[in-house]
CSV table of C-alpha atoms in Angstrom, one decimal:
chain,number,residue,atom,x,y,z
A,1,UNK,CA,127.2,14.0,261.1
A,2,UNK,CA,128.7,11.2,259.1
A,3,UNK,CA,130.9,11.8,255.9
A,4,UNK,CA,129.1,10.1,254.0
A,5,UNK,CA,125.6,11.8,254.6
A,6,UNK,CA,127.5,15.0,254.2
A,7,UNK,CA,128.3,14.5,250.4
A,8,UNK,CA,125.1,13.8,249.5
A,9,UNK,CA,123.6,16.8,251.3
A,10,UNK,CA,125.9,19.2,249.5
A,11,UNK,CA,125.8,17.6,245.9
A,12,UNK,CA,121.6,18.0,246.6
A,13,UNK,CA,122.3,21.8,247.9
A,14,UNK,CA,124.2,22.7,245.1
A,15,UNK,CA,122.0,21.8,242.3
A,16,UNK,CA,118.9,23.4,244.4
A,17,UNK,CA,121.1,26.9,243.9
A,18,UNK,CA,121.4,26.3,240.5
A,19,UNK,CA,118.2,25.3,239.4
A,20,UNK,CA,117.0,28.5,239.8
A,21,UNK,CA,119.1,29.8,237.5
A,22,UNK,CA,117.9,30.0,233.4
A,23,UNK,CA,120.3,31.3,231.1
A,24,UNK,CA,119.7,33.3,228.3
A,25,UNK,CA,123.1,34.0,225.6
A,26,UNK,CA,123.6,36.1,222.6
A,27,UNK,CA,126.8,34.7,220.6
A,28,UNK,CA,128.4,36.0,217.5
A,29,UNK,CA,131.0,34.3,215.3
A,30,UNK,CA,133.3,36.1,212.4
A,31,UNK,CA,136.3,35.7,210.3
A,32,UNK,CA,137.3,39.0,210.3
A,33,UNK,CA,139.7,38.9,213.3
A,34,UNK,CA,142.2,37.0,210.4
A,35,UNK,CA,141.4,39.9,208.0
A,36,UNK,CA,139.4,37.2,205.4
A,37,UNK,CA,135.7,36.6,204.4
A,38,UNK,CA,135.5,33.5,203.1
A,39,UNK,CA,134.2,29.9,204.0
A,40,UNK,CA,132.3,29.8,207.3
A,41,UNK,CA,132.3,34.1,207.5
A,42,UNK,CA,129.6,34.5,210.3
A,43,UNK,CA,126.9,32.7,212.9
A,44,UNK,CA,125.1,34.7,214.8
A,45,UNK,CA,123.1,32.7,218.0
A,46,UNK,CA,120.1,33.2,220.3
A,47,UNK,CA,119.7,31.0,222.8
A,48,UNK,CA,117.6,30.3,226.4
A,49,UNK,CA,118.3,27.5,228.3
A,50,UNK,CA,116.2,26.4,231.3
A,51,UNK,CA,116.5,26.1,235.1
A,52,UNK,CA,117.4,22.2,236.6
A,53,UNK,CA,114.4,20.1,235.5
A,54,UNK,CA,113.3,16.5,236.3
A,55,UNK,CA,113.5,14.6,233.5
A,56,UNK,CA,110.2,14.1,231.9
A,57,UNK,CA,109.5,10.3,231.3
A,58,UNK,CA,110.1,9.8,227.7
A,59,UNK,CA,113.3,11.6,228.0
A,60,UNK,CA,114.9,10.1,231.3
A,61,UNK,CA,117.2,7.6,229.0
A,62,UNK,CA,118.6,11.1,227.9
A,63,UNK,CA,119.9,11.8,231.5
A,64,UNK,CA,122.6,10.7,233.2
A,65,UNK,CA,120.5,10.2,236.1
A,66,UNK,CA,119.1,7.3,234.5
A,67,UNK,CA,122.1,5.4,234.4
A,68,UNK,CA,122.9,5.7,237.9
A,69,UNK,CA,125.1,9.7,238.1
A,70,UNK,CA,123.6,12.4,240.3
A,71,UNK,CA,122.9,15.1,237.3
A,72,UNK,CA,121.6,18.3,236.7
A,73,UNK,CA,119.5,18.2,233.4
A,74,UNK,CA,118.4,21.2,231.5
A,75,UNK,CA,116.7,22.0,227.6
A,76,UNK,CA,118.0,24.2,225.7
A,77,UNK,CA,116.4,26.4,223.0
A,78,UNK,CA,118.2,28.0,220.2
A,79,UNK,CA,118.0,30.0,216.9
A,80,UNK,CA,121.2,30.1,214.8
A,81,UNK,CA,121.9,31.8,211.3
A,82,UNK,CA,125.4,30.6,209.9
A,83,UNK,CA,126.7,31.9,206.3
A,84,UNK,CA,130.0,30.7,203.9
A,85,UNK,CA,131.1,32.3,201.3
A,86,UNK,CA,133.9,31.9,198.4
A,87,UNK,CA,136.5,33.5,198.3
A,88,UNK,CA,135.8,36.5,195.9
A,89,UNK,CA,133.0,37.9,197.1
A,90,UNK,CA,133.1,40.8,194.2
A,91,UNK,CA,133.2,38.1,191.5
A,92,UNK,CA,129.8,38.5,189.4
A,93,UNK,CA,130.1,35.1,187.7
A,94,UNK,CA,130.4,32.0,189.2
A,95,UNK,CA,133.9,30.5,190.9
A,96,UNK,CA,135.7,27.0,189.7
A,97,UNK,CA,137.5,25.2,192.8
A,98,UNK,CA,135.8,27.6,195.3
A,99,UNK,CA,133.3,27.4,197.7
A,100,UNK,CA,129.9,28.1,197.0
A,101,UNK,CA,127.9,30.6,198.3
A,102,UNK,CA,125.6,28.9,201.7
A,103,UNK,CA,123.3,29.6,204.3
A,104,UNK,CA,121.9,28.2,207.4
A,105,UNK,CA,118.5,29.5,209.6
A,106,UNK,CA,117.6,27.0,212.1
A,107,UNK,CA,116.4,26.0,215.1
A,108,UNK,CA,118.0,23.9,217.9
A,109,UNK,CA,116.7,21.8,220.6
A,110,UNK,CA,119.2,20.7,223.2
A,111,UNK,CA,118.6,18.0,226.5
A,112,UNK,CA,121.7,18.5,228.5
A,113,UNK,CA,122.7,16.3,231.1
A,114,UNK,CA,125.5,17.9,233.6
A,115,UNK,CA,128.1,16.3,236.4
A,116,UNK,CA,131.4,17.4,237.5
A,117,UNK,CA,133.0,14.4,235.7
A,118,UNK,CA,130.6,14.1,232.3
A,119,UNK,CA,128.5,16.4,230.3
A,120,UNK,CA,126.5,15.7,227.5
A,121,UNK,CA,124.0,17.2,225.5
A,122,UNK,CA,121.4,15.7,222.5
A,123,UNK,CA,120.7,17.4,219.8
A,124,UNK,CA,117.8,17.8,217.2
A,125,UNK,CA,118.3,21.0,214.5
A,126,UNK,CA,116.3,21.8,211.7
A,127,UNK,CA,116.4,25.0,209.3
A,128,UNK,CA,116.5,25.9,205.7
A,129,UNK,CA,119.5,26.8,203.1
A,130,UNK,CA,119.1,28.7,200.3
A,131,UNK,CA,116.8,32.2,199.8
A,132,UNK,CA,114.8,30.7,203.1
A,133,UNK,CA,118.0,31.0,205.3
A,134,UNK,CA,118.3,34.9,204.4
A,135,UNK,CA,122.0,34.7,204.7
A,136,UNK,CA,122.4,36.7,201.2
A,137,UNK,CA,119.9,39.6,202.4
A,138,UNK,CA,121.7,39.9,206.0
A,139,UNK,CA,125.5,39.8,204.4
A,140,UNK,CA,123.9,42.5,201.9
A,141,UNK,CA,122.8,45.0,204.8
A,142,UNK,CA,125.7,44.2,207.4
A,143,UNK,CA,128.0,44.7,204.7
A,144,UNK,CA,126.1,48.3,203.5
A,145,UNK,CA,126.0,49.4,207.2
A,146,UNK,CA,130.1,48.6,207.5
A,147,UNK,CA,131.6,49.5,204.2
A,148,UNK,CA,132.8,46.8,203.3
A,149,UNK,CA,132.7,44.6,199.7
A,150,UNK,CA,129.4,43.8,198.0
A,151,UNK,CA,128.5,40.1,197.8
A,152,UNK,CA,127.2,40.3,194.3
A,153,UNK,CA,127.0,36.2,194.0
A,154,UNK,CA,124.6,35.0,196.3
A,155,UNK,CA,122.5,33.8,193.3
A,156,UNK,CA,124.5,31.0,192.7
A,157,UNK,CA,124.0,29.8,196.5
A,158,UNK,CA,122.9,26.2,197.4
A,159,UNK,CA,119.6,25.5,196.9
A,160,UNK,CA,116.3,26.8,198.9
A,161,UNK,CA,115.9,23.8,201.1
A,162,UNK,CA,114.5,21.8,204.7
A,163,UNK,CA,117.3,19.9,206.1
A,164,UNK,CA,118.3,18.8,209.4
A,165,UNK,CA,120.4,16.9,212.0
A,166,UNK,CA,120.3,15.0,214.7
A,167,UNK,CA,123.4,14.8,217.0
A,168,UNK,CA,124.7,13.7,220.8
A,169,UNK,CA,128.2,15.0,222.6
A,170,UNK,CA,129.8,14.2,225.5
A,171,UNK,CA,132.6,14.9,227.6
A,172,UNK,CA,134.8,12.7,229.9
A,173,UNK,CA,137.2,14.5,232.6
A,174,UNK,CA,139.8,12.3,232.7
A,175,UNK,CA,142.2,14.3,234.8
A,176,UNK,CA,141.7,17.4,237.5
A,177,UNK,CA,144.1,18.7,240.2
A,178,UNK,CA,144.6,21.3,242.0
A,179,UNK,CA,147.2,24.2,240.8
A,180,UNK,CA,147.0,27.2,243.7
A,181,UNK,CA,144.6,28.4,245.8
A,182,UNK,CA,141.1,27.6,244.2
A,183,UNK,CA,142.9,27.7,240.9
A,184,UNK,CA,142.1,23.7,238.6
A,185,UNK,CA,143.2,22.4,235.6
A,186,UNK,CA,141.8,19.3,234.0
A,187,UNK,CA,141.9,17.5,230.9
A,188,UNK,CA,138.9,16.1,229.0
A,189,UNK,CA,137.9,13.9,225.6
A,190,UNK,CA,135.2,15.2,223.4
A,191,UNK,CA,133.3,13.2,221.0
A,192,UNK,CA,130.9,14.2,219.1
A,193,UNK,CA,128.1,12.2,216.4
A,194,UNK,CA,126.0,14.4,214.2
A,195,UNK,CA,123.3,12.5,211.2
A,196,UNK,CA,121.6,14.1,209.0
A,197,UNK,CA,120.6,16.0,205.6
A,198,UNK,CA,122.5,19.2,206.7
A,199,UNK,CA,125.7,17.2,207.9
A,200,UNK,CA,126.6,14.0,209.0
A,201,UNK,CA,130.0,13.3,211.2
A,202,UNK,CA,131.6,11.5,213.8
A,203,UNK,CA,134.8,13.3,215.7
A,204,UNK,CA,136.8,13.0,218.8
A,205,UNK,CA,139.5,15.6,220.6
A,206,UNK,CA,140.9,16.3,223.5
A,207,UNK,CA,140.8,19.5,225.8
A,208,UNK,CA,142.9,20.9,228.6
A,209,UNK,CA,141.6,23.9,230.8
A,210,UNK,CA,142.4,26.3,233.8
A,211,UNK,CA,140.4,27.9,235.9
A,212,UNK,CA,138.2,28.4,239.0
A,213,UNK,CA,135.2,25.5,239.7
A,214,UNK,CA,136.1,23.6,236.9
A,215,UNK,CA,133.6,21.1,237.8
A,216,UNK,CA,130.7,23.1,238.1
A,217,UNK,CA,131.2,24.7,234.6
A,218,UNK,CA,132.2,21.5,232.9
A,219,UNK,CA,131.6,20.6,229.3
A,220,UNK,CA,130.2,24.2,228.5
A,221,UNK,CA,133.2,24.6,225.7
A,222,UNK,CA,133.3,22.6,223.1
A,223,UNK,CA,136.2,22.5,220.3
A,224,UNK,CA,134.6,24.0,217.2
A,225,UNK,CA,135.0,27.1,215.2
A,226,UNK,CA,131.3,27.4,215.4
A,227,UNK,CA,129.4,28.8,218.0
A,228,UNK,CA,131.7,26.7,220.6
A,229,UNK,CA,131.0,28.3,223.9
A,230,UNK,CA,127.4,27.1,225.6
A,231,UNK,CA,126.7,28.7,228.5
A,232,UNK,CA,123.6,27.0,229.6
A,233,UNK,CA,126.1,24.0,230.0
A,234,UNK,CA,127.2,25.7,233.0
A,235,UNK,CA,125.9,23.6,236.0
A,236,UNK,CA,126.0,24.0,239.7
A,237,UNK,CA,128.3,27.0,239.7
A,238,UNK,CA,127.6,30.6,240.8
A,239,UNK,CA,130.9,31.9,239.8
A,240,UNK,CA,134.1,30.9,237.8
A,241,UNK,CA,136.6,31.5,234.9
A,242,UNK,CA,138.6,29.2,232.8
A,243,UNK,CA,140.7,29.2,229.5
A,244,UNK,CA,140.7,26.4,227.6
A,245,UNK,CA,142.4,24.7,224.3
A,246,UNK,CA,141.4,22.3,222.5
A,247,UNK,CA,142.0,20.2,219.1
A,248,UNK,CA,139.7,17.1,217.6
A,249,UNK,CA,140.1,15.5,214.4
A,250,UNK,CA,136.9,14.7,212.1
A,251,UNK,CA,135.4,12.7,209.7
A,252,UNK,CA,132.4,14.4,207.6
A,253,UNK,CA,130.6,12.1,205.3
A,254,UNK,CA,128.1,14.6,204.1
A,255,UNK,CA,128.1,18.5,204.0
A,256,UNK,CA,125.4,20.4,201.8
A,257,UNK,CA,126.7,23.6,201.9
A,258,UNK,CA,129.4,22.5,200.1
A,259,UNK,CA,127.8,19.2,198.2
A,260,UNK,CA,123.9,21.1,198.0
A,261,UNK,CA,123.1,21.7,194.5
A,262,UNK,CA,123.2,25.6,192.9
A,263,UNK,CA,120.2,26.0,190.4
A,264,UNK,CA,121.7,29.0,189.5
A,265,UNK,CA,124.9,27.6,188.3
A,266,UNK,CA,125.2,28.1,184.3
A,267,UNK,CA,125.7,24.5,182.8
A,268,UNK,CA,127.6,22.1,182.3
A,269,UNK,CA,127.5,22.6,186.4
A,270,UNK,CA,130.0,19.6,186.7
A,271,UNK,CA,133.0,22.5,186.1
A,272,UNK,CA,131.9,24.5,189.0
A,273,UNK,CA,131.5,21.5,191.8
A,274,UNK,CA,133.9,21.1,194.5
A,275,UNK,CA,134.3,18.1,196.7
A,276,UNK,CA,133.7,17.2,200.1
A,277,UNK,CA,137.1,16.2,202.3
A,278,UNK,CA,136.2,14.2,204.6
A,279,UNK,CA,138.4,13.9,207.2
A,280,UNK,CA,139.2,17.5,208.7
A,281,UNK,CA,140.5,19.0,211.5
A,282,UNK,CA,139.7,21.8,214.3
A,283,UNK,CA,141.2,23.7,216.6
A,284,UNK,CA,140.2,26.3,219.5
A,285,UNK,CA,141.5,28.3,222.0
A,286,UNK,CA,139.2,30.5,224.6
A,287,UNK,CA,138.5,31.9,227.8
A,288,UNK,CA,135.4,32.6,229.9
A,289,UNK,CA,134.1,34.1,233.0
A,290,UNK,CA,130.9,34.6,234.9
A,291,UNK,CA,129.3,35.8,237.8
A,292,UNK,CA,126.2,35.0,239.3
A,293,UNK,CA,124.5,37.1,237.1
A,294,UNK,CA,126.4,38.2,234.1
A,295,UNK,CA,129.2,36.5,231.7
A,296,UNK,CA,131.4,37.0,229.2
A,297,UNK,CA,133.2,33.9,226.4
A,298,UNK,CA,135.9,34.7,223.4
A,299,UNK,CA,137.7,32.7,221.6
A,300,UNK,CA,139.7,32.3,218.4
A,301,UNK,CA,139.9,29.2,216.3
A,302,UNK,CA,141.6,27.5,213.4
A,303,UNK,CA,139.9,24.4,211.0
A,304,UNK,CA,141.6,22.7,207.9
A,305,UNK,CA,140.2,22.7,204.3
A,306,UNK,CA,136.4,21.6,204.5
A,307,UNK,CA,136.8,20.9,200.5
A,308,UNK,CA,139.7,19.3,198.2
A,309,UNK,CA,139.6,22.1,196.1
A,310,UNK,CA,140.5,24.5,198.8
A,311,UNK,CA,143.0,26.6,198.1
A,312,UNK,CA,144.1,27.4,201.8
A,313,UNK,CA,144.9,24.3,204.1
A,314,UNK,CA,144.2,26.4,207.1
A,315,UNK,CA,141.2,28.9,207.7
A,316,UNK,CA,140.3,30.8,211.2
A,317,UNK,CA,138.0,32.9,212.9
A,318,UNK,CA,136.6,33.9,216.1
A,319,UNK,CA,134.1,35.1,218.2
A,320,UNK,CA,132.2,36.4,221.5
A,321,UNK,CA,129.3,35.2,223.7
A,322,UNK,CA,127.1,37.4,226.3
A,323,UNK,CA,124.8,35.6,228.8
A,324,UNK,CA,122.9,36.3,231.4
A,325,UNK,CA,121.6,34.1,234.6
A,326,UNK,CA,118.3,35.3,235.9
């Protein structure tokens, strides 16, 4: 058989063994790996994400099949609750210069498009802050369970309110060789456009990995300090590990859990507002592996000041992801 028919036949295989596969991931962020709780201090994640589908008509622009790439395309489904707090949580009054108390409940809907040298995924999120994101009734209970401090402001959070985002990313393998055996590495840019009444931003970065069929779990980490690792972005691959690093600079123009208003602030209000900065950085290191049935993500990762008032330049976190193929 010629060459050429060959490739074709095995790029076809391939995603047949994978679109069997769903994926179903439980992922949990927290800053107390650095000791701190303060500004972004947990997400917690649910998420499934379909087997290989054929793009649906009104969505084939989405894929990257459309535009002339052999993809494997998937939706993903997700339910996220994301909390910041200042950096006193014992203080009963409000804080000047710090940041307010904030939560996020949403839902996500992802179409991700996969190939060895481009993933990308669009995204439409909507959710509520204030009372109707819970965050101050789950940091309540966690922290009774644990022992540790009493959030006694969460009445001065950011307002009780619908907002939401759309957003695309993408990632471009530039580079990938061979180091030993069935041992990669490659190096990748990540860009990334969210708009919206939660946040609106535009960012690009750079990532370099190493691992095992780096092309088959391609674009599944991201460089954020939230929720970074997505395993239903893992493509025609049965098994594999890789770490990764990566760093990306930012520009936010909006953010309302920092520039949301507080109707429980005491006036004149003006003395407890902090402002947005709006060009930020991120960086992430981490490491995942999987099997054909069962995987495992971690990483730790490092932002700067989301607000002028800040008064850190750096804060971290980390976290751990759990998914399942089935």
């Amino acid at each position: 058989m010629k060459l050429p028919v060959v490739i074709p036949l095995l790029l076809v295989s391939s995603i047949a063994l994978a679109s069997e596969r769903s994926t179903v991931s439980f992922s949990l962020d927290n800053d107390g790996i650095f000791g701190t709780d303060e500004d972004y201090t947990n997400g917690i994640f649910l998420s499934y994400t379909t087997s290989a589908i054929k793009p649906w008509a009104f969505f084939k622009p989405l894929s990257l099949s459309y535009w002339g790439s052999a993809s494997l395309d998937k939706v993903e489904f997700q339910l996220g609750h994301k909390m910041w707090t200042p950096s006193d949580i014992e203080a009963t009054v409000p804080l000047a210069n710090d940041r307010p108390y904030a939560g996020y409940f949403h839902g996500e809907l992802n179409y991700i498009s996969l190939h060895p040298q481009q993933a990308q995924r669009f995204n439409f999120t909507l959710g509520s802050t204030g009372e109707g994101s819970f965050a101050d009734h789950a940091q309540q209970l966690v922290h009774s369970i644990v022992g540790s401090k009493e959030p006694k402001g969460w009445e001065y959070q950011i307002e009780d309110k619908m907002v939401g985002s759309v957003g695309y990313l993408t990632h471009l393998n530039m580079k990938r060789a061979p180091v030993y055996g069935n041992t990669d590495w490659d190096v990748s840019s990540v860009t990334e456009a969210n708009l919206g009444t939660f946040r609106s931003d535009i960012s690009t970065g750079v990532m370099l990995r190493l691992g095992a069929d780096l092309g088959g779990n391609f674009g599944s980490a991201n460089i954020s300090t939230e929720n970074p690792f997505k395993a239903g972005m893992i493509g025609a691959s049965n098994q594999g590990w890789f770490t990764y690093l990566g760093v990306k600079a930012r520009y936010r123009f909006n953010d309302i859990t920092i520039e949301g208003d507080r109707p429980g602030i005491p006036e004149p209000s003006d003395a407890y507002h902090v402002t947005l900065e709006s060009f930020q950085g991120e960086a992430v290191v981490g490491a995942a592996w999987y099997n054909a049935y069962v995987g495992i993500s971690v990483f730790a990762g490092t932002k700067s000041a989301e607000y002028k008032e800040a008064s850190k330049s750096i804060y971290g976190n980390g976290g751990l992801s759990l998914f399942a193929f089935f």
